[in-house]
mmCIF file of C-alpha atoms in Angstrom:
data_model
loop_
_atom_site.group_PDB
_atom_site.id
_atom_site.type_symbol
_atom_site.label_atom_id
_atom_site.label_comp_id
_atom_site.label_asym_id
_atom_site.label_seq_id
_atom_site.Cartn_x
_atom_site.Cartn_y
_atom_site.Cartn_z
ATOM 1 C CA VAL A 1 0.000 0.000 0.000
ATOM 2 C CA LEU A 2 1.445 3.371 -1.021
ATOM 3 C CA PHE A 3 0.754 6.668 0.704
ATOM 4 C CA THR A 4 1.712 9.922 -1.018
ATOM 5 C CA GLY A 5 1.998 13.153 0.940
ATOM 6 C CA THR A 6 1.779 16.311 -1.182
ATOM 7 C CA ILE A 7 3.650 19.204 0.447
ATOM 8 C CA PRO A 8 2.995 22.852 -0.549
ATOM 9 C CA THR A 9 5.828 24.936 -2.023
ATOM 10 C CA GLY A 10 7.888 26.639 0.677
ATOM 11 C CA TRP A 11 6.946 24.073 3.331
ATOM 12 C CA HIS A 12 8.514 20.778 4.380
ATOM 13 C CA MET A 13 7.191 17.703 6.181
ATOM 14 C CA TYR A 14 9.269 15.840 8.741
ATOM 15 C CA ASP A 15 10.376 12.267 8.107
ATOM 16 C CA MET A 16 9.565 9.295 10.341
ATOM 17 C CA GLY A 17 12.161 10.282 12.980
ATOM 18 C CA PRO A 18 11.970 9.454 15.842
ATOM 19 C CA TYR A 19 12.853 12.732 17.533
ATOM 20 C CA GLY A 20 11.792 12.266 21.155
ATOM 21 C CA ASP A 21 10.239 14.955 23.323
ATOM 22 C CA TYR A 22 12.285 17.903 22.035
ATOM 23 C CA GLY A 23 12.163 17.498 18.285
ATOM 24 C CA PRO A 24 9.565 17.946 15.566
ATOM 25 C CA ASN A 25 6.565 15.662 15.278
ATOM 26 C CA ALA A 26 7.722 12.843 13.037
ATOM 27 C CA THR A 27 5.375 11.426 10.394
ATOM 28 C CA THR A 28 3.721 8.329 11.876
ATOM 29 C CA PHE A 29 1.434 5.585 10.601
ATOM 30 C CA THR A 30 -0.784 3.808 13.151
ATOM 31 C CA PHE A 31 -2.610 0.752 11.823
ATOM 32 C CA GLU A 32 -5.704 -0.717 13.461
ATOM 33 C CA PRO A 33 -5.294 -4.456 14.140
ATOM 34 C CA SER A 34 -7.296 -6.771 11.882
ATOM 35 C CA SER A 35 -7.814 -10.529 11.850
ATOM 36 C CA ALA A 36 -8.111 -10.369 8.029
ATOM 37 C CA LEU A 37 -4.595 -9.103 7.335
ATOM 38 C CA LYS A 38 -1.090 -8.940 8.728
ATOM 39 C CA LEU A 39 1.382 -6.084 8.358
ATOM 40 C CA ASP A 40 4.527 -7.316 6.608
ATOM 41 C CA GLY A 41 7.288 -5.290 8.270
ATOM 42 C CA ASN A 42 7.216 -1.622 9.197
ATOM 43 C CA THR A 43 6.110 1.349 7.137
ATOM 44 C CA LYS A 44 9.068 2.634 5.155
ATOM 45 C CA ALA A 45 9.758 5.836 3.269
ATOM 46 C CA LEU A 46 10.356 5.407 -0.457
ATOM 47 C CA SER A 47 11.328 9.082 -0.800
ATOM 48 C CA ASN A 48 14.763 10.252 0.302
ATOM 49 C CA ALA A 49 14.607 12.779 3.122
ATOM 50 C CA THR A 50 16.910 15.790 3.217
ATOM 51 C CA ARG A 51 18.922 15.633 6.456
ATOM 52 C CA LYS A 52 20.386 18.687 8.176
ATOM 53 C CA TYR A 53 21.040 20.256 11.544
ATOM 54 C CA ASP A 54 18.061 22.356 12.628
ATOM 55 C CA ASP A 55 18.830 25.344 14.877
ATOM 56 C CA LEU A 56 15.237 25.545 16.141
ATOM 57 C CA PHE A 57 15.217 21.956 17.423
ATOM 58 C CA GLU A 58 18.985 21.800 18.042
ATOM 59 C CA MET A 59 19.344 18.393 16.365
ATOM 60 C CA GLU A 60 19.748 16.757 12.980
ATOM 61 C CA ILE A 61 16.381 16.206 11.338
ATOM 62 C CA GLY A 62 15.047 14.746 8.109
ATOM 63 C CA TYR A 63 12.346 16.319 5.979
ATOM 64 C CA TYR A 64 10.648 16.144 2.579
ATOM 65 C CA ASP A 65 9.877 18.922 0.111
ATOM 66 C CA GLY A 66 7.168 18.657 -2.544
ATOM 67 C CA LYS A 67 6.183 15.029 -2.088
ATOM 68 C CA ALA A 68 6.815 12.088 0.217
ATOM 69 C CA VAL A 69 5.927 8.473 -0.620
ATOM 70 C CA PHE A 70 5.622 5.759 2.029
ATOM 71 C CA GLU A 71 4.992 2.022 1.689
ATOM 72 C CA GLN A 72 3.400 -0.537 3.983
ATOM 73 C CA LYS A 73 3.367 -4.151 2.818
ATOM 74 C CA VAL A 74 0.484 -6.334 3.974
ATOM 75 C CA LYS A 75 -0.427 -10.018 3.723
ATOM 76 C CA LEU A 76 -4.087 -10.918 3.430
ATOM 77 C CA LEU A 77 -5.335 -13.694 5.691
ATOM 78 C CA SER A 78 -8.737 -13.782 3.970
ATOM 79 C CA PRO A 79 -10.004 -13.047 0.430
ATOM 80 C CA GLN A 80 -10.673 -9.427 1.334
ATOM 81 C CA ALA A 81 -9.724 -7.120 4.174
ATOM 82 C CA THR A 82 -10.116 -3.575 5.412
ATOM 83 C CA LEU A 83 -6.926 -1.744 6.333
ATOM 84 C CA LYS A 84 -7.489 1.189 8.681
ATOM 85 C CA VAL A 85 -4.641 3.634 9.254
ATOM 86 C CA ASN A 86 -4.142 6.966 10.959
ATOM 87 C CA ILE A 87 -1.389 9.161 9.497
ATOM 88 C CA ASP A 88 0.028 11.964 11.653
ATOM 89 C CA TRP A 89 2.370 14.620 10.222
ATOM 90 C CA MET A 90 3.649 18.157 10.747
ATOM 91 C CA ILE A 91 4.838 20.775 8.267
ATOM 92 C CA CYS A 92 7.020 23.845 8.738
ATOM 93 C CA ASP A 93 8.465 26.637 6.656
ATOM 94 C CA ASP A 94 11.574 28.694 7.459
ATOM 95 C CA THR A 95 9.852 30.645 10.254
ATOM 96 C CA GLN A 96 7.004 28.578 11.696
ATOM 97 C CA CYS A 97 5.418 25.162 12.106
ATOM 98 C CA LEU A 98 1.730 24.405 11.776
ATOM 99 C CA PRO A 99 0.105 22.243 14.454
ATOM 100 C CA PRO A 100 0.412 18.500 13.757
ATOM 101 C CA THR A 101 -2.323 17.106 11.500
ATOM 102 C CA ASP A 102 -3.702 13.591 11.347
ATOM 103 C CA GLU A 103 -6.109 11.814 9.023
ATOM 104 C CA ASP A 104 -7.806 8.401 9.110
ATOM 105 C CA PHE A 105 -7.932 6.252 5.972
ATOM 106 C CA VAL A 106 -9.977 3.117 5.261
ATOM 107 C CA ILE A 107 -8.571 0.953 2.447
ATOM 108 C CA GLU A 108 -10.440 -2.041 1.034
ATOM 109 C CA LEU A 109 -8.129 -4.817 -0.199
ATOM 110 C CA LYS A 110 -8.977 -7.935 -2.201
ATOM 111 C CA ALA A 111 -6.826 -10.973 -2.933
ATOM 112 C CA ILE A 112 -5.783 -11.296 -6.553
ATOM 113 C CA GLU A 113 -4.393 -13.997 -8.782
ATOM 114 C CA GLU A 114 -1.467 -13.655 -11.167
ATOM 115 C CA THR A 115 -3.743 -11.870 -13.671
ATOM 116 C CA ALA A 116 -4.541 -8.803 -11.604
ATOM 117 C CA ALA A 117 -6.140 -6.971 -14.548
ATOM 118 C CA THR A 118 -9.166 -9.295 -14.338
ATOM 119 C CA GLN A 119 -9.906 -8.292 -10.753
ATOM 120 C CA PRO A 120 -12.137 -5.339 -9.806
ATOM 121 C CA SER A 121 -10.352 -2.315 -8.434
ATOM 122 C CA PRO A 122 -10.417 -1.854 -4.643
ATOM 123 C CA THR A 123 -11.703 1.337 -3.101
ATOM 124 C CA VAL A 124 -9.807 3.701 -0.844
ATOM 125 C CA THR A 125 -11.695 6.364 1.041
ATOM 126 C CA PRO A 126 -10.662 8.814 3.729
ATOM 127 C CA ASP A 127 -12.490 8.239 7.000
ATOM 128 C CA THR A 128 -13.430 11.938 7.217
ATOM 129 C CA SER A 129 -14.649 14.448 4.667
ATOM 130 C CA GLY A 130 -11.969 17.055 5.473
ATOM 131 C CA GLU A 131 -11.009 19.302 2.584
ATOM 132 C CA GLY A 132 -7.537 18.752 1.197
ATOM 133 C CA THR A 133 -7.510 14.996 1.677
ATOM 134 C CA ASP A 134 -7.978 12.610 -1.220
ATOM 135 C CA ALA A 135 -7.508 8.893 -1.453
ATOM 136 C CA THR A 136 -7.811 6.900 -4.640
ATOM 137 C CA ALA A 137 -7.341 3.309 -5.661
ATOM 138 C CA VAL A 138 -5.729 1.996 -8.792
ATOM 139 C CA PRO A 139 -6.083 -1.497 -10.276
ATOM 140 C CA ASP A 140 -3.635 -4.293 -11.059
ATOM 141 C CA GLY A 141 -0.708 -3.441 -8.842
ATOM 142 C CA GLU A 142 0.059 -0.049 -10.367
ATOM 143 C CA ALA A 143 0.207 2.880 -7.983
ATOM 144 C CA THR A 144 0.167 6.157 -9.863
ATOM 145 C CA ILE A 145 1.849 9.080 -8.171
ATOM 146 C CA ASP A 146 -0.418 12.098 -7.633
ATOM 147 C CA ASP A 147 0.918 14.366 -10.419
ATOM 148 C CA GLY A 148 0.985 11.617 -13.049
ATOM 149 C CA SER A 149 4.711 12.074 -13.677
ATOM 150 C CA ALA A 150 5.763 8.631 -12.443
ATOM 151 C CA THR A 151 4.366 5.172 -11.840
ATOM 152 C CA ASP A 152 5.663 2.669 -9.315
ATOM 153 C CA SER A 153 4.985 -0.947 -10.201
ATOM 154 C CA LEU A 154 4.329 -2.968 -7.067
ATOM 155 C CA ALA A 155 2.657 -6.055 -8.493
ATOM 156 C CA SER A 156 1.688 -8.523 -5.835
ATOM 157 C CA THR A 157 0.090 -11.941 -5.739
ATOM 158 C CA THR A 158 -1.278 -11.191 -2.277
ATOM 159 C CA ALA A 159 -3.137 -7.899 -2.444
ATOM 160 C CA VAL A 160 -3.908 -5.104 -4.850
ATOM 161 C CA THR A 161 -1.672 -2.127 -4.169
ATOM 162 C CA ASP A 162 -3.514 1.061 -3.254
ATOM 163 C CA GLN A 163 -2.491 4.654 -2.942
ATOM 164 C CA GLY A 164 -3.643 6.948 -0.158
ATOM 165 C CA GLU A 165 -2.884 10.631 -0.600
ATOM 166 C CA PHE A 166 -2.647 13.015 2.301
ATOM 167 C CA ASN A 167 -2.262 16.754 1.839
ATOM 168 C CA SER A 168 -0.862 19.218 4.305
ATOM 169 C CA PRO A 169 -3.047 21.834 5.990
ATOM 170 C CA ALA A 170 -1.274 24.716 4.240
ATOM 171 C CA ASP A 171 -3.118 23.585 1.064
ATOM 172 C CA SER A 172 -6.475 24.519 2.553
#
């Protein structure tokens, strides 16, 4: 499952840290347990974070500009499953940080065979109707990045790969 964070120009979003009590709020993914699926490893960033010493936090931090893509692999334990995730993130510019934002996503997954194109597309919907958040599903293991400039092929014989998009509050 791919999650794409779109970050407004002039702002940056912090990586997955961790930074402890005195650093920025790291981007976190909290998955609700389900008997129909199993997380396969931890959520990982597919985008490379810029790392630098931050005078405000007095530590080295990592952040993303423009876009950040994260991946969570899952194994289905039944023919279909619902993956529920809460994503928490914080963005800053050169002078200020906005309060941390979080969004719930509900992602419907279905088992597929080798010929994924014959399977119906799953649905991905945000759990709230907040403006600035969009989640879409794409069929047959292809996750299309938000701006259409790139496609990541993550074909799987276990589950259809979905994309959840989360936008930062500065977009609103």
